[in-house]
PDB file of C-alpha atoms in Angstrom:
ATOM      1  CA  UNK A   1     191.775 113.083 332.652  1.00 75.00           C
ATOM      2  CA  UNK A   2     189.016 116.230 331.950  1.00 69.00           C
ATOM      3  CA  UNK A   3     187.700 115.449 335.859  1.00 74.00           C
ATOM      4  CA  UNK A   4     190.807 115.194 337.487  1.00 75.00           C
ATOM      5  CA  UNK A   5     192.443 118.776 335.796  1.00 72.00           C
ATOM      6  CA  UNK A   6     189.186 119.983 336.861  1.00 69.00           C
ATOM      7  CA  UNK A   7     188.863 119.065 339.659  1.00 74.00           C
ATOM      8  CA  UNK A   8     192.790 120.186 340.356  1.00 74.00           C
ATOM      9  CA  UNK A   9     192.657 123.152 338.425  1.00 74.00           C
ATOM     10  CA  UNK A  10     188.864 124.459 337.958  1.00 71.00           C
ATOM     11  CA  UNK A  11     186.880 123.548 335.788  1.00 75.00           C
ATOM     12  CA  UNK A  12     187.956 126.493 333.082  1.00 80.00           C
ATOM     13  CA  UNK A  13     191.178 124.851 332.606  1.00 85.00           C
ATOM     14  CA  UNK A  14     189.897 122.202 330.468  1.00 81.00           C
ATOM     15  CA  UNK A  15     188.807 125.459 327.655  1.00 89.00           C
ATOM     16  CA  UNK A  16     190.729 128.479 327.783  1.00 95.00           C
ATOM     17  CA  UNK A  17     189.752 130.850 325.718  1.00 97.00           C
ATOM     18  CA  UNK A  18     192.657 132.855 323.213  1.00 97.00           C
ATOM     19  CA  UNK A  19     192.362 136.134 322.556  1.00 98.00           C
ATOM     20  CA  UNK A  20     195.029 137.031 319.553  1.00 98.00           C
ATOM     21  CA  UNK A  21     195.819 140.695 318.582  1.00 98.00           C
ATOM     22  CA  UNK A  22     197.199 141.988 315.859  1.00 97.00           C
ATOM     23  CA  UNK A  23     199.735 144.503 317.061  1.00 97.00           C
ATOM     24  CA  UNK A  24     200.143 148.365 314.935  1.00 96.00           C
ATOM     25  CA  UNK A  25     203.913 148.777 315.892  1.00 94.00           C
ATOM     26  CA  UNK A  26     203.207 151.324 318.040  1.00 94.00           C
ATOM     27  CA  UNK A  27     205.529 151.863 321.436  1.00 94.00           C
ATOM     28  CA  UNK A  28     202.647 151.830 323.712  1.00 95.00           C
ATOM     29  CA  UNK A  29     201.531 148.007 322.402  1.00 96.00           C
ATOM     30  CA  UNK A  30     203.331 146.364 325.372  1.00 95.00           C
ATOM     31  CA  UNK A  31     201.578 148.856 327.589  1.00 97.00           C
ATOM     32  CA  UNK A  32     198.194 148.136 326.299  1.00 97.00           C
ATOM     33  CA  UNK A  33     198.282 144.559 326.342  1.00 98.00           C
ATOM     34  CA  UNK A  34     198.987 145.193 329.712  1.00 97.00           C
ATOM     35  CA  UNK A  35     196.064 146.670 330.496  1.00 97.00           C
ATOM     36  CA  UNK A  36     193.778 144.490 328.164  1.00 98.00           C
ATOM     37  CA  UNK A  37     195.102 141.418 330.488  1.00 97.00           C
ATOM     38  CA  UNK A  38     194.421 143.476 333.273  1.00 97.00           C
ATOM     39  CA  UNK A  39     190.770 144.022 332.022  1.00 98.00           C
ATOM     40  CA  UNK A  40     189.829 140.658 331.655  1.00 98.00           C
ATOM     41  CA  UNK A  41     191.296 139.545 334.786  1.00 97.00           C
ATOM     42  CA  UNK A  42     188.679 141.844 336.813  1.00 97.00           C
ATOM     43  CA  UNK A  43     185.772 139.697 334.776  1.00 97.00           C
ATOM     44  CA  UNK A  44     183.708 137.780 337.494  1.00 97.00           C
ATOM     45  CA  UNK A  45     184.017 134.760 335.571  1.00 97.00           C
ATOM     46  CA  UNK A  46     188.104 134.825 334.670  1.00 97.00           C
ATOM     47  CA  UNK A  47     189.470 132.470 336.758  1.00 96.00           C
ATOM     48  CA  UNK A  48     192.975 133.641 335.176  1.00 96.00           C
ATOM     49  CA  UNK A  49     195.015 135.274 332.674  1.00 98.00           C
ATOM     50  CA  UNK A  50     198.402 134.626 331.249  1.00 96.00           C
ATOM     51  CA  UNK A  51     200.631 137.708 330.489  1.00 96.00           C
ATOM     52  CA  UNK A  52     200.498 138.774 326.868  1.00 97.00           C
ATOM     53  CA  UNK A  53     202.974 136.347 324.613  1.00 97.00           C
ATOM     54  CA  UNK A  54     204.284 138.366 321.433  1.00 96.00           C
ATOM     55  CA  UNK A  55     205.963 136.917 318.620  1.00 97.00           C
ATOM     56  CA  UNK A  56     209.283 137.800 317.798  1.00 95.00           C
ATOM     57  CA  UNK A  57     208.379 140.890 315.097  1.00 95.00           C
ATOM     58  CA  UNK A  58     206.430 142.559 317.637  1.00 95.00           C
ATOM     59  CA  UNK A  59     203.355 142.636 315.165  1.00 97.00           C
ATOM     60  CA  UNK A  60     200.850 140.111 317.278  1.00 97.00           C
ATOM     61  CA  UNK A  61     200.586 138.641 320.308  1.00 98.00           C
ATOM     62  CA  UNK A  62     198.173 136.159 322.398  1.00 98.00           C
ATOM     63  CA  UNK A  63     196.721 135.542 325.708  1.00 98.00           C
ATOM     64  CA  UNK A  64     195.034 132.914 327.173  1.00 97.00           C
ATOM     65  CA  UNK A  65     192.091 133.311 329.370  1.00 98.00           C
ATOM     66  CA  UNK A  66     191.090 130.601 331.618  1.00 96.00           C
ATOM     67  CA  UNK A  67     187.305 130.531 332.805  1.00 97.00           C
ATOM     68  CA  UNK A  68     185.961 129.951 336.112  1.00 94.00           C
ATOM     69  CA  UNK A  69     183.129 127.719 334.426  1.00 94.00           C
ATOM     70  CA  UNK A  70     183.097 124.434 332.336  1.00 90.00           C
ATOM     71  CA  UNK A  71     183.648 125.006 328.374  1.00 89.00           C
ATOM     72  CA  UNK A  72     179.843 124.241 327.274  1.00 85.00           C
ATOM     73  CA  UNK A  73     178.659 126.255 330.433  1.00 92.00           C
ATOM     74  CA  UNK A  74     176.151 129.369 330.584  1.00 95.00           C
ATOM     75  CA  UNK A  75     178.780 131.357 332.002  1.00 96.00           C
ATOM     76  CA  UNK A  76     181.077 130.680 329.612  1.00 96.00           C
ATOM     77  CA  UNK A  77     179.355 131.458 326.840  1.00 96.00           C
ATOM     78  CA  UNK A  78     178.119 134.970 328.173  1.00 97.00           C
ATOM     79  CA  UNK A  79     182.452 135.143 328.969  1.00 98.00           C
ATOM     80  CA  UNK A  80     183.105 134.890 325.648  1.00 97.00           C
ATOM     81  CA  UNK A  81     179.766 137.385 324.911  1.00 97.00           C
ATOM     82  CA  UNK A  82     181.594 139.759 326.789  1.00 98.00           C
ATOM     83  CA  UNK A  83     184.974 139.455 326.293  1.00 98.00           C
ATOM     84  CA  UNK A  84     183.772 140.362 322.562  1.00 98.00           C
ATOM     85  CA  UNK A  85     181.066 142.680 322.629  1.00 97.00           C
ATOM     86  CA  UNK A  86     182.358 144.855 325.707  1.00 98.00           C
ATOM     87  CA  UNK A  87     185.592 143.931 327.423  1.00 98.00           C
ATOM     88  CA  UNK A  88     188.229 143.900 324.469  1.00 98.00           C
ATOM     89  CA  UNK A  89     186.908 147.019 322.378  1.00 98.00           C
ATOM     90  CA  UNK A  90     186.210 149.321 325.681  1.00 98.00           C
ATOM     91  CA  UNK A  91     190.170 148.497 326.751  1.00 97.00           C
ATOM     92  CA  UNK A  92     191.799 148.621 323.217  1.00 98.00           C
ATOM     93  CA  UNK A  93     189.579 151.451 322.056  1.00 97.00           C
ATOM     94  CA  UNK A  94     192.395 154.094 320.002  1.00 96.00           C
ATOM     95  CA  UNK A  95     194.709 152.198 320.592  1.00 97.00           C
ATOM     96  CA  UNK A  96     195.177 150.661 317.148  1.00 96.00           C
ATOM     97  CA  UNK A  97     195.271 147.189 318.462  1.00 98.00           C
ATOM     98  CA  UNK A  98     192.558 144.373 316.937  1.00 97.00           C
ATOM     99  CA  UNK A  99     191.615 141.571 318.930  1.00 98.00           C
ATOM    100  CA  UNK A 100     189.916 138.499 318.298  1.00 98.00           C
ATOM    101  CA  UNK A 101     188.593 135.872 320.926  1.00 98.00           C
ATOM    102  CA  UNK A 102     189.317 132.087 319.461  1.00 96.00           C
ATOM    103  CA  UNK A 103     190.053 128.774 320.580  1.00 94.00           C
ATOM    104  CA  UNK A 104     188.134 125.978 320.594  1.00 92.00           C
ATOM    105  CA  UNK A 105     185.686 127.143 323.351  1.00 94.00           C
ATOM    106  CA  UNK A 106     184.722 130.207 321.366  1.00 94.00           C
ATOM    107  CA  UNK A 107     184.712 127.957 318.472  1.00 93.00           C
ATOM    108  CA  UNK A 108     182.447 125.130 319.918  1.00 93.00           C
ATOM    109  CA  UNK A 109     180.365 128.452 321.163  1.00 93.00           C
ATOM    110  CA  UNK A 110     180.079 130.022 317.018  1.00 92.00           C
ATOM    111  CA  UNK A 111     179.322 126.563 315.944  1.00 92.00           C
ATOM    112  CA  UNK A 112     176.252 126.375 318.068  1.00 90.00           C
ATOM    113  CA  UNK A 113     175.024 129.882 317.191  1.00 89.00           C
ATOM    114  CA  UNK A 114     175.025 128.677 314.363  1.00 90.00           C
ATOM    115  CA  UNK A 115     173.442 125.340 314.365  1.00 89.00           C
ATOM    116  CA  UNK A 116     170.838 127.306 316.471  1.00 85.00           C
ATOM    117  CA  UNK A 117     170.458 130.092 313.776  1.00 86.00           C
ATOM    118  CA  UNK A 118     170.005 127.278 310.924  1.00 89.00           C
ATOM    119  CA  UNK A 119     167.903 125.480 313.262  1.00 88.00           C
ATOM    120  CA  UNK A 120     165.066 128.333 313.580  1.00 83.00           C
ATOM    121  CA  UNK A 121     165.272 129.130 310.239  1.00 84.00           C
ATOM    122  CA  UNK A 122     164.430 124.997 309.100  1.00 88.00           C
ATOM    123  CA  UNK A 123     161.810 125.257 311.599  1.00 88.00           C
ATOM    124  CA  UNK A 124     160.308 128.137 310.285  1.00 86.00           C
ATOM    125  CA  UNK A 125     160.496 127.211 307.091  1.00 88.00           C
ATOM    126  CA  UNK A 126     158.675 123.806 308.147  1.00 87.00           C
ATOM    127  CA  UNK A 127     156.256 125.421 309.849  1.00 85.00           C
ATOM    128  CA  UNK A 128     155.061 127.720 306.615  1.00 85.00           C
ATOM    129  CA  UNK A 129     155.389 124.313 304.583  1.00 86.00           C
ATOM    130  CA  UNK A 130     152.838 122.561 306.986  1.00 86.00           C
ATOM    131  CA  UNK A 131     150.676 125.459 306.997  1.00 84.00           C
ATOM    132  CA  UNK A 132     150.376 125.547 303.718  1.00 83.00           C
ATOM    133  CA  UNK A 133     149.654 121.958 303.040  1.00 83.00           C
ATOM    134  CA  UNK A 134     146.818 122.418 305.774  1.00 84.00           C
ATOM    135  CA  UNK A 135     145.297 125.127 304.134  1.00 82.00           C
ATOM    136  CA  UNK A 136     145.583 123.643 300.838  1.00 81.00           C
ATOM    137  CA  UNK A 137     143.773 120.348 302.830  1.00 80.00           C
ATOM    138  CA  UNK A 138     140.861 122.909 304.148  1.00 82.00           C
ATOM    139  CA  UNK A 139     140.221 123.787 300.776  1.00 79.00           C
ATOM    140  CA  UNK A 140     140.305 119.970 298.993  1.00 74.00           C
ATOM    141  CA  UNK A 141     138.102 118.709 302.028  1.00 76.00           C
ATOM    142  CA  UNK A 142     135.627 121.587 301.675  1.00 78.00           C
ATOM    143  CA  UNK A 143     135.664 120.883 297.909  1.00 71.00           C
ATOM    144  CA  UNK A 144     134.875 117.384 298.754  1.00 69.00           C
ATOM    145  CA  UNK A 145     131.920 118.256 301.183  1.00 71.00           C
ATOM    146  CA  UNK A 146     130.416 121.010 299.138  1.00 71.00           C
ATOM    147  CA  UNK A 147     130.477 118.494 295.902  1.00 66.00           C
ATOM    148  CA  UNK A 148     129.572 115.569 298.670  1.00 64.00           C
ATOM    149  CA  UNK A 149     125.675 118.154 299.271  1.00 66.00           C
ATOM    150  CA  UNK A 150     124.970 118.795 295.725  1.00 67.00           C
ATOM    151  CA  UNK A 151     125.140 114.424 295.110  1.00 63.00           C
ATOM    152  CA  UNK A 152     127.979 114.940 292.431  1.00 61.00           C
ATOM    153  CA  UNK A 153     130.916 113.724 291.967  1.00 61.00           C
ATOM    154  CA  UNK A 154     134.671 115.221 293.096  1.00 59.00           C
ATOM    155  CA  UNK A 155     138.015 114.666 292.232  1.00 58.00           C
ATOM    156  CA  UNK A 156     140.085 114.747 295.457  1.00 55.00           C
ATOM    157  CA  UNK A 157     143.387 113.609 293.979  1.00 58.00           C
ATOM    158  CA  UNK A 158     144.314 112.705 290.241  1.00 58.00           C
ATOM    159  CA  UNK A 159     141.852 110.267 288.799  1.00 59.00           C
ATOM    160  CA  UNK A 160     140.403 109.457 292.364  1.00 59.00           C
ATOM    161  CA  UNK A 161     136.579 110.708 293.059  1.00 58.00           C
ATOM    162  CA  UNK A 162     135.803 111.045 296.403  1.00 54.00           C
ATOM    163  CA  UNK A 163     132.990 108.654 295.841  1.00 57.00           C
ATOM    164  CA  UNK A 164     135.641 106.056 295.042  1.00 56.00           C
ATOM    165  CA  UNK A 165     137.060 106.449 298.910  1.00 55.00           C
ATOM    166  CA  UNK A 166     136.079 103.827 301.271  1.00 49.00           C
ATOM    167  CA  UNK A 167     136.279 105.049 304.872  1.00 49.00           C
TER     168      UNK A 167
END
């Protein structure tokens, strides 16, 4: 079924991405939703946008925002990027509106981030752990050779010499 929407639709249609705003009551809301649609529609990589839905209290309202690109695409994320970081605060700026960019596009995208973030920092955190055991080996094998010259006898490990090793 995800192939043949796509390929009848676009590929976008199979993640559309929500933005939901929380609405301050003013009388210009419907008139900046308006142009917040507007805004996103004239992204490159917006292959549409429905007209702003508000509930029936007038206090929030969604919109969906279907992409030109597959949900786990490169353009999709840097959509979502933008839709965040530039589109949504330059056209709601004073106006009292708050927008957020969900659905589970954006949230497969946060998920990642995240497994990436908590990926690094493992790694890193591996990587100090190895290098420490390796310097700690430098030192015990250098131990071992020094002790090794002078004909005496070295304790590599608990209760092992290193004259008890058989190579």
């Amino acid at each position: 079924a995800y192939d043949l929407v796509a390929s009848g639709f676009g590929q976008g249609v199979n993640g559309p991405i929500i933005v939901a705003a929380e609405l301050p009551g003013k009388s210009s809301d419907q008139a900046d939703l308006a142009k917040l649609s507007s805004d996103i529609s004239k992204d490159k990589d917006v292959a549409s946008v429905s007209p702003p839905t508000v509930n029936s209290d007038k206090s929030a309202a969604t919109i969906s925002v279907v992409p030109r690109s597959a949900p786990p695409s490169d353009a999709t994320v840097a959509l979502v990027d933008r839709l965040r970081n530039d589109t949504i605060p330059r056209a709601l700026k004073g106006t009292g509106i708050n927008a957020y960019v969900g659905g589970a596009t954006a949230a497969y995208i946060d998920i990642a981030d995240e497994f990436y973030r908590r990926l690094a920092d493992i790694k890193k955190q591996a990587a100090e752990k190895m290098s420490k055991s390796i310097e700690t080996l430098k030192h015990n094998l250098a131990k071992v050779r020094t002790g090794l010259r002078k004909g005496g006898e070295v304790e590599i490990l608990d209760g092992v010499r290193a004259g008890d090793v058989v190579l």
